[in-house]
Amino acid sequence: MKQKVIFFVLLAIGTSIIATLNAQTNYQLLNNGFESWESTSNTSEPTHWNSFGTSDGAFSMLASSTHHYRRDGHRPGGTGAYYLTLYTESYFGIKANGNMTTGRVHAGAMSATSEENYNYTERSNSEHSQPFVSTPDSMYVWVSYYAESGESEAQVEVILHGDNDFRAPNDLGNSSLYKARATARTTRTTSSAYEMQWQQLKVPFVYEGSSSINYVLVNMTTNREAGGGHADDSISIDDIEFIYSAWLTSISVDGEAVENFAKDVFSYTVRVSDTSQFSMAVVDCVKEVEDITLDISRERLNDSTLKVSITTTAEDGTTKQYKVFLTTSISEEPIVAIGAVDLNTFKVYPNPVEKVMNVEADGVVVINDIEGREVKKMECHGHSSVDVSTLPRGTYIVRYNGMSRKFIKY
């Protein structure tokens, strides 16, 4: 008997360790694109997802009819074979919303609004719980929603909660039980249940609770109000993605903010008065979220230019790299939009350039190195993209129609 007890204790410990390791390496929901299903039937449940067919509670037998099905296809730009559709049914005048969860559906009462009806994480059952310890910043999800009423709202909600059998919506009033929520809602996107009009919803996680993060509970429904909407309202869902930020929100040099900063623009040039500032300049930045890690390096490109590379790494390993060029010599030609070219002007950008340089001219353009040797010659008509990736690092001169522009290749 003692050996059996020891065996089960070791098994429990081992299971706990495996669950923790899985959670630590899992930055996305399991089967987040609904590509895997329990069987070949289009009314089976997606793996790692649960609906009324596996519900518990006093009225689980009455609630066991299917309110979902698998559909062939994918959202725009997707590559999957399937997506999920939930729909509302009416029984004796009582509307039962389509409902899918990573936890378990508890059907405890006939009244749709009863507190005895909820979805919950059942930690003792791996089929109805999903360990999770990461801290995503946003949730993206693709939906197509049909509803008879334009006032109806479907909902996809993600709850990151502690080591408890969290019940939704019952426990949402207790912030000690969860850490964060991301709630995406939409009114109808299509006028027909048979015509998909997909849209991608993007919502942030709000870290308002005080618990640890041990599990994730996702609940999706055809109406945010229990028993709301109308029979045959339906929502199709595909590709739920958690986003981990690697963005910066500003960069400064010696306390002065880099002008025209945008988080999705990765190259900036800052004029300094002399090269002595290269070693003394303090380059600082503000992270969009605190768990971003930074690596800042400096590289002297030539006598007049220093490159500062800021590599950001998000929690899930996503990286971005911002580059700031400190220079005492810089072409300040403005960047103009493609399609708005004045052929009487001569523009070369960006500067400095790494791989592709944009040239606006109408005729023969020649690139010389700093010693005057010709390294490239081309015919330009309006806007042209010139590959300079094979040129050695250094300073070059672009000549056109008696005019010249200096640029730095890094």
Coordinates of C-alpha atoms in Angstrom, one line a residue:
M1 CA 0.0 0.0 0.0
K2 CA 2.9 2.3 0.9
Q3 CA 4.5 1.7 -2.5
K4 CA 1.2 2.6 -4.3
V5 CA 0.9 5.9 -2.3
I6 CA 4.5 6.8 -3.2
F7 CA 3.9 6.0 -6.8
F8 CA 0.8 8.2 -7.0
V9 CA 2.6 11.0 -5.2
L10 CA 5.5 10.8 -7.6
L11 CA 3.0 10.7 -10.5
A12 CA 1.3 13.8 -9.3
I13 CA 4.6 15.6 -8.9
G14 CA 5.7 14.6 -12.3
T15 CA 2.4 15.6 -13.9
S16 CA 2.7 19.0 -12.1
I17 CA 6.3 19.5 -13.4
I18 CA 5.3 18.6 -17.0
A19 CA 2.3 20.9 -16.9
T20 CA 4.6 23.7 -15.6
L21 CA 7.2 23.1 -18.3
N22 CA 4.6 23.0 -21.0
A23 CA 3.1 26.3 -19.7
Q24 CA 6.5 28.0 -19.6
T25 CA 7.2 27.2 -23.3
N26 CA 3.7 27.9 -24.5
Y27 CA 3.2 31.5 -25.7
Q28 CA 0.0 30.7 -27.7
L29 CA -3.2 28.8 -27.1
L30 CA -3.2 25.2 -28.0
N31 CA -5.0 24.6 -31.4
N32 CA -5.6 28.4 -31.7
G33 CA -6.5 28.0 -35.4
F34 CA -9.0 25.2 -34.9
E35 CA -7.2 22.8 -37.3
S36 CA -7.4 19.8 -35.0
W37 CA -10.7 18.1 -34.1
E38 CA -11.7 15.2 -31.8
S39 CA -13.1 13.2 -34.8
T40 CA -14.0 13.5 -38.4
S41 CA -17.5 14.7 -37.6
N42 CA -18.0 18.4 -38.3
T43 CA -19.9 18.6 -35.0
S44 CA -17.1 17.1 -32.9
E45 CA -15.2 19.5 -30.6
P46 CA -11.9 21.1 -31.6
T47 CA -9.1 19.5 -29.5
H48 CA -8.3 21.5 -26.4
W49 CA -11.7 23.2 -26.7
N50 CA -15.0 22.3 -25.1
S51 CA -18.7 23.1 -25.5
F52 CA -22.1 21.7 -24.3
G53 CA -21.3 18.1 -25.3
T54 CA -18.8 17.8 -22.4
S55 CA -20.6 20.0 -20.0
D56 CA -21.4 19.1 -16.3
G57 CA -24.0 20.3 -13.9
A58 CA -27.6 19.4 -13.1
F59 CA -28.9 20.4 -16.6
S60 CA -25.9 19.1 -18.6
M61 CA -28.0 16.4 -20.3
L62 CA -30.5 19.1 -21.5
A63 CA -27.7 21.3 -22.6
S64 CA -25.7 18.6 -24.5
S65 CA -27.0 19.4 -28.0
T66 CA -24.4 20.8 -30.4
H67 CA -24.2 24.6 -30.9
H68 CA -21.2 24.6 -33.2
Y69 CA -19.7 23.0 -36.2
R70 CA -16.5 22.8 -38.2
R71 CA -16.4 24.7 -41.5
D72 CA -14.0 24.2 -44.4
G73 CA -11.8 27.2 -45.3
H74 CA -10.0 30.0 -43.5
R75 CA -9.9 33.7 -42.8
P76 CA -8.5 36.1 -45.4
G77 CA -4.8 35.6 -45.8
G78 CA -4.9 32.4 -43.7
T79 CA -3.7 29.0 -44.7
G80 CA -5.7 26.6 -42.5
A81 CA -8.2 24.0 -43.6
Y82 CA -10.9 24.8 -41.0
Y83 CA -12.5 27.4 -38.8
L84 CA -15.1 27.3 -36.0
T85 CA -18.7 28.5 -36.1
L86 CA -20.9 28.9 -33.0
Y87 CA -24.7 29.5 -33.2
T88 CA -27.6 30.2 -31.0
E89 CA -30.5 27.9 -30.5
S90 CA -33.9 28.4 -28.9
Y91 CA -35.6 25.8 -26.6
F92 CA -39.1 26.5 -25.5
G93 CA -38.5 30.2 -26.0
I94 CA -35.2 30.1 -24.0
K95 CA -32.2 31.1 -26.1
A96 CA -29.0 29.2 -25.6
N97 CA -26.0 31.0 -27.0
G98 CA -23.3 29.3 -28.9
N99 CA -20.5 28.7 -26.3
M100 CA -16.9 27.4 -26.6
T101 CA -14.2 27.4 -23.9
T102 CA -10.8 26.1 -23.1
G103 CA -12.3 25.1 -19.7
R104 CA -15.6 23.4 -19.0
V105 CA -19.2 24.4 -19.5
H106 CA -21.3 24.1 -16.3
A107 CA -25.0 23.9 -16.9
G108 CA -26.5 24.3 -13.5
A109 CA -29.9 25.9 -14.2
M110 CA -32.6 26.3 -16.9
S111 CA -32.5 30.1 -16.7
A112 CA -29.8 31.4 -19.0
T113 CA -28.9 34.2 -16.7
S114 CA -28.6 32.0 -13.6
E115 CA -25.2 32.2 -11.7
E116 CA -25.3 28.4 -11.8
N117 CA -24.4 28.6 -15.5
Y118 CA -20.8 29.4 -16.2
N119 CA -17.5 28.3 -17.8
Y120 CA -14.7 27.3 -15.6
T121 CA -11.1 25.9 -15.5
E122 CA -11.2 22.4 -14.1
R123 CA -7.6 22.0 -12.9
S124 CA -8.1 18.3 -12.0
N125 CA -9.0 17.5 -15.7
S126 CA -6.4 18.2 -18.4
E127 CA -9.1 18.2 -21.0
H128 CA -10.8 21.2 -19.3
S129 CA -7.8 23.3 -18.3
Q130 CA -4.8 24.9 -20.0
P131 CA -1.7 25.8 -18.0
F132 CA -0.2 29.1 -19.0
V133 CA 2.4 31.4 -17.4
S134 CA 3.2 34.0 -20.1
T135 CA 2.2 37.7 -20.2
P136 CA 0.9 38.6 -23.7
D137 CA 0.3 42.2 -24.4
S138 CA -2.6 41.9 -27.0
M139 CA -4.9 39.4 -28.4
Y140 CA -5.8 39.3 -32.1
V141 CA -8.7 37.2 -33.4
W142 CA -10.5 36.8 -36.8
V143 CA -14.3 36.8 -36.7
S144 CA -17.3 36.9 -39.0
Y145 CA -20.5 37.6 -37.1
Y146 CA -24.1 37.4 -38.2
A147 CA -26.9 38.6 -35.9
E148 CA -30.5 39.5 -36.5
S149 CA -30.2 42.6 -34.4
G150 CA -27.6 45.3 -35.1
E151 CA -27.4 45.8 -31.3
S152 CA -26.2 42.3 -30.5
E153 CA -22.5 41.8 -29.6
A154 CA -20.5 38.6 -29.8
Q155 CA -17.6 38.1 -27.5
V156 CA -14.2 36.4 -27.3
E157 CA -12.6 36.8 -23.8
V158 CA -9.3 35.6 -22.5
I159 CA -8.6 35.4 -18.8
L160 CA -5.2 34.8 -17.3
H161 CA -5.8 33.5 -13.8
G162 CA -4.2 32.0 -10.8
D163 CA -4.1 28.5 -9.3
N164 CA -7.8 28.2 -8.9
D165 CA -10.9 26.8 -10.7
F166 CA -11.8 30.2 -12.1
R167 CA -15.5 30.6 -13.1
A168 CA -16.5 33.1 -15.7
P169 CA -18.3 35.4 -15.4
N170 CA -18.9 34.7 -11.7
D171 CA -15.3 35.3 -10.5
L172 CA -14.6 38.4 -12.5
G173 CA -15.5 40.6 -9.6
N174 CA -12.7 39.2 -7.5
S175 CA -9.4 40.6 -8.8
S176 CA -7.4 38.4 -6.4
L177 CA -8.3 35.4 -8.5
Y178 CA -7.0 36.5 -11.9
K179 CA -4.2 38.7 -13.4
A180 CA -5.4 40.0 -16.7
R181 CA -8.2 40.0 -19.3
A182 CA -8.5 40.7 -23.0
T183 CA -12.1 41.1 -24.2
A184 CA -12.9 41.4 -27.9
R185 CA -16.5 42.3 -28.9
T186 CA -18.1 42.9 -32.3
T187 CA -21.5 43.7 -33.7
R188 CA -22.6 41.9 -36.9
T189 CA -20.1 42.0 -39.8
T190 CA -22.4 40.4 -42.3
S191 CA -26.1 40.5 -43.2
S192 CA -26.2 36.7 -43.9
A193 CA -25.1 33.7 -41.9
Y194 CA -23.9 32.1 -45.1
E195 CA -21.7 35.0 -46.3
M196 CA -18.4 35.5 -44.5
Q197 CA -17.3 39.1 -43.8
W198 CA -14.2 38.6 -41.8
Q199 CA -12.6 41.2 -39.6
Q200 CA -9.6 41.0 -37.3
L201 CA -10.2 42.2 -33.8
K202 CA -7.2 43.5 -31.8
V203 CA -7.5 44.2 -28.1
P204 CA -5.0 44.7 -25.3
F205 CA -4.6 42.6 -22.2
V206 CA -5.5 44.7 -19.2
Y207 CA -3.4 43.6 -16.2
E208 CA -5.8 44.7 -13.4
G209 CA -5.8 41.6 -11.1
S210 CA -3.3 40.6 -8.4
S211 CA -3.0 36.9 -8.7
S212 CA -0.2 34.9 -10.3
I213 CA -0.6 33.5 -13.8
N214 CA -1.1 29.7 -13.8
Y215 CA -3.9 29.0 -16.3
V216 CA -5.6 30.6 -19.3
L217 CA -9.4 30.4 -19.7
V218 CA -10.9 31.5 -23.0
N219 CA -14.7 31.8 -23.6
M220 CA -16.3 32.5 -26.9
T221 CA -20.0 33.2 -27.4
T222 CA -22.5 34.4 -29.9
N223 CA -23.8 37.0 -27.5
R224 CA -22.1 38.7 -24.6
E225 CA -25.4 38.7 -22.7
A226 CA -26.5 35.3 -21.5
G227 CA -29.7 34.4 -23.4
G228 CA -29.3 37.5 -25.6
G229 CA -29.7 37.8 -29.3
H230 CA -31.9 35.6 -31.5
A231 CA -32.0 32.0 -32.7
D232 CA -29.5 31.3 -35.5
D233 CA -27.2 34.2 -34.6
S234 CA -23.7 32.8 -35.4
I235 CA -20.1 33.8 -35.1
S236 CA -17.2 32.2 -37.0
I237 CA -13.8 32.3 -35.4
D238 CA -10.3 31.7 -36.8
D239 CA -6.7 32.2 -35.7
I240 CA -6.6 33.5 -32.1
E241 CA -3.1 35.0 -31.6
F242 CA -1.3 36.4 -28.6
I243 CA 1.0 39.3 -29.3
Y244 CA 4.1 40.0 -27.4
S245 CA 5.5 43.6 -27.8
A246 CA 9.0 44.3 -28.9
W247 CA 8.2 48.0 -29.7
L248 CA 9.8 51.1 -28.5
T249 CA 7.7 54.2 -28.0
S250 CA 10.6 56.8 -28.1
I251 CA 14.3 57.2 -28.6
S252 CA 16.4 60.1 -27.2
V253 CA 19.9 61.3 -27.7
D254 CA 21.4 63.2 -24.8
G255 CA 18.0 63.8 -23.4
E256 CA 16.5 65.1 -26.7
A257 CA 13.8 63.0 -28.3
V258 CA 14.5 61.8 -31.8
E259 CA 12.2 63.8 -34.1
N260 CA 9.4 62.1 -36.0
F261 CA 9.7 58.9 -34.1
A262 CA 7.2 56.1 -35.0
K263 CA 7.4 52.7 -33.4
D264 CA 7.3 50.9 -36.8
V265 CA 10.0 53.0 -38.3
F266 CA 13.4 51.5 -37.6
S267 CA 16.1 53.9 -38.9
Y268 CA 16.8 57.5 -37.7
T269 CA 19.6 60.0 -38.4
V270 CA 20.7 62.6 -35.8
R271 CA 23.1 65.4 -36.7
V272 CA 25.7 66.1 -34.0
S273 CA 28.1 69.1 -34.0
D274 CA 31.3 67.1 -33.9
T275 CA 32.7 63.6 -33.7
S276 CA 33.7 63.9 -30.0
Q277 CA 30.0 63.4 -29.2
F278 CA 30.1 59.8 -30.5
S279 CA 31.7 58.4 -27.4
M280 CA 29.8 60.6 -25.0
A281 CA 26.3 60.6 -26.5
V282 CA 23.7 59.0 -24.3
V283 CA 21.2 57.1 -26.3
D284 CA 18.1 56.1 -24.3
C285 CA 14.7 54.7 -25.2
V286 CA 11.3 54.0 -23.7
K287 CA 9.9 50.4 -24.0
E288 CA 6.2 49.8 -24.8
V289 CA 6.1 47.1 -22.1
E290 CA 8.4 46.5 -19.2
D291 CA 9.3 42.9 -20.1
I292 CA 11.1 43.9 -23.3
T293 CA 14.9 43.2 -23.0
L294 CA 17.3 45.6 -24.7
D295 CA 20.7 45.2 -26.3
I296 CA 22.4 48.4 -27.4
S297 CA 25.6 48.4 -29.5
R298 CA 27.7 51.1 -31.2
E299 CA 29.7 50.8 -34.4
R300 CA 31.9 53.5 -36.0
L301 CA 31.1 53.5 -39.7
N302 CA 33.5 56.2 -40.8
D303 CA 35.0 59.4 -39.5
S304 CA 31.6 61.2 -39.7
T305 CA 29.1 58.5 -38.7
L306 CA 28.4 56.3 -35.7
K307 CA 25.6 53.6 -35.9
V308 CA 23.8 52.8 -32.6
S309 CA 21.8 49.6 -32.9
I310 CA 19.0 48.9 -30.4
T311 CA 17.8 45.3 -30.5
T312 CA 14.6 44.6 -28.6
T313 CA 13.4 41.2 -27.6
A314 CA 9.9 40.4 -26.5
E315 CA 8.9 37.6 -24.0
D316 CA 8.3 35.1 -26.8
G317 CA 11.5 35.8 -28.6
T318 CA 10.2 38.3 -31.1
T319 CA 13.0 40.8 -32.0
K320 CA 13.1 44.2 -33.7
Q321 CA 16.1 46.4 -34.3
Y322 CA 16.1 50.2 -34.3
K323 CA 19.1 52.1 -35.7
V324 CA 20.2 55.6 -34.9
F325 CA 22.9 57.2 -37.0
L326 CA 24.9 60.0 -35.3
T327 CA 26.6 61.9 -38.0
T328 CA 28.3 65.3 -38.7
S329 CA 27.6 65.0 -42.4
I330 CA 24.2 64.1 -43.8
S331 CA 22.1 64.7 -46.9
E332 CA 18.9 66.2 -45.8
E333 CA 16.9 65.5 -48.9
P334 CA 13.3 65.1 -48.0
I335 CA 11.5 61.8 -48.6
V336 CA 8.5 62.1 -50.9
A337 CA 5.8 59.6 -51.6
I338 CA 6.1 57.2 -54.5
G339 CA 3.8 58.4 -57.3
A340 CA 4.4 62.1 -56.5
V341 CA 7.7 62.5 -58.3
D342 CA 8.8 65.9 -59.6
L343 CA 11.1 64.9 -62.5
N344 CA 12.9 68.3 -62.3
T345 CA 14.3 67.4 -58.9
F346 CA 17.0 65.0 -57.8
K347 CA 16.5 63.0 -54.6
V348 CA 18.4 60.2 -52.9
Y349 CA 17.1 58.5 -49.8
P350 CA 17.2 57.1 -47.2
N351 CA 20.6 58.2 -45.9
P352 CA 22.4 56.3 -44.5
V353 CA 21.2 53.2 -46.5
E354 CA 21.8 49.5 -45.9
K355 CA 20.4 47.6 -48.9
V356 CA 18.0 49.6 -51.2
M357 CA 18.4 53.2 -52.1
N358 CA 15.6 55.3 -53.6
V359 CA 16.5 57.6 -56.5
E360 CA 14.3 60.2 -58.1
A361 CA 15.7 61.4 -61.4
D362 CA 15.0 61.3 -65.1
G363 CA 18.0 60.1 -66.9
V364 CA 21.4 58.6 -66.3
V365 CA 22.6 58.4 -62.7
V366 CA 26.1 57.4 -61.7
I367 CA 27.4 56.4 -58.3
N368 CA 31.0 57.1 -57.5
D369 CA 33.0 56.1 -54.4
I370 CA 34.6 58.8 -52.3
E371 CA 37.8 58.7 -54.5
G372 CA 35.8 59.3 -57.7
R373 CA 35.7 55.8 -59.1
E374 CA 32.5 54.8 -60.8
V375 CA 30.8 51.8 -59.0
K376 CA 27.3 51.8 -60.5
K377 CA 25.5 53.4 -63.4
M378 CA 21.8 53.2 -64.3
E379 CA 19.0 54.8 -66.2
C380 CA 16.3 56.2 -63.9
H381 CA 12.8 57.4 -64.9
G382 CA 10.9 58.9 -62.0
H383 CA 11.3 56.8 -58.9
S384 CA 13.8 53.9 -59.0
S385 CA 14.9 51.5 -56.3
V386 CA 18.6 50.8 -56.5
D387 CA 20.2 47.8 -54.9
V388 CA 23.4 48.9 -53.1
S389 CA 23.6 45.9 -50.7
T390 CA 26.8 44.7 -52.4
L391 CA 28.7 48.0 -52.1
P392 CA 31.3 48.1 -49.3
R393 CA 30.6 50.3 -46.3
G394 CA 31.6 53.9 -46.8
T395 CA 30.7 57.2 -48.3
Y396 CA 29.5 57.6 -52.0
I397 CA 28.5 60.3 -54.4
V398 CA 25.4 60.0 -56.6
R399 CA 25.6 62.2 -59.7
Y400 CA 22.9 63.3 -62.1
N401 CA 22.6 66.1 -64.6
G402 CA 25.3 68.2 -63.0
M403 CA 24.0 67.7 -59.5
S404 CA 25.4 65.4 -56.8
R405 CA 24.2 63.9 -53.5
K406 CA 26.4 62.2 -50.9
F407 CA 25.2 59.1 -49.0
I408 CA 26.6 56.6 -46.5
K409 CA 26.4 52.9 -47.1
Y410 CA 26.5 50.8 -43.9

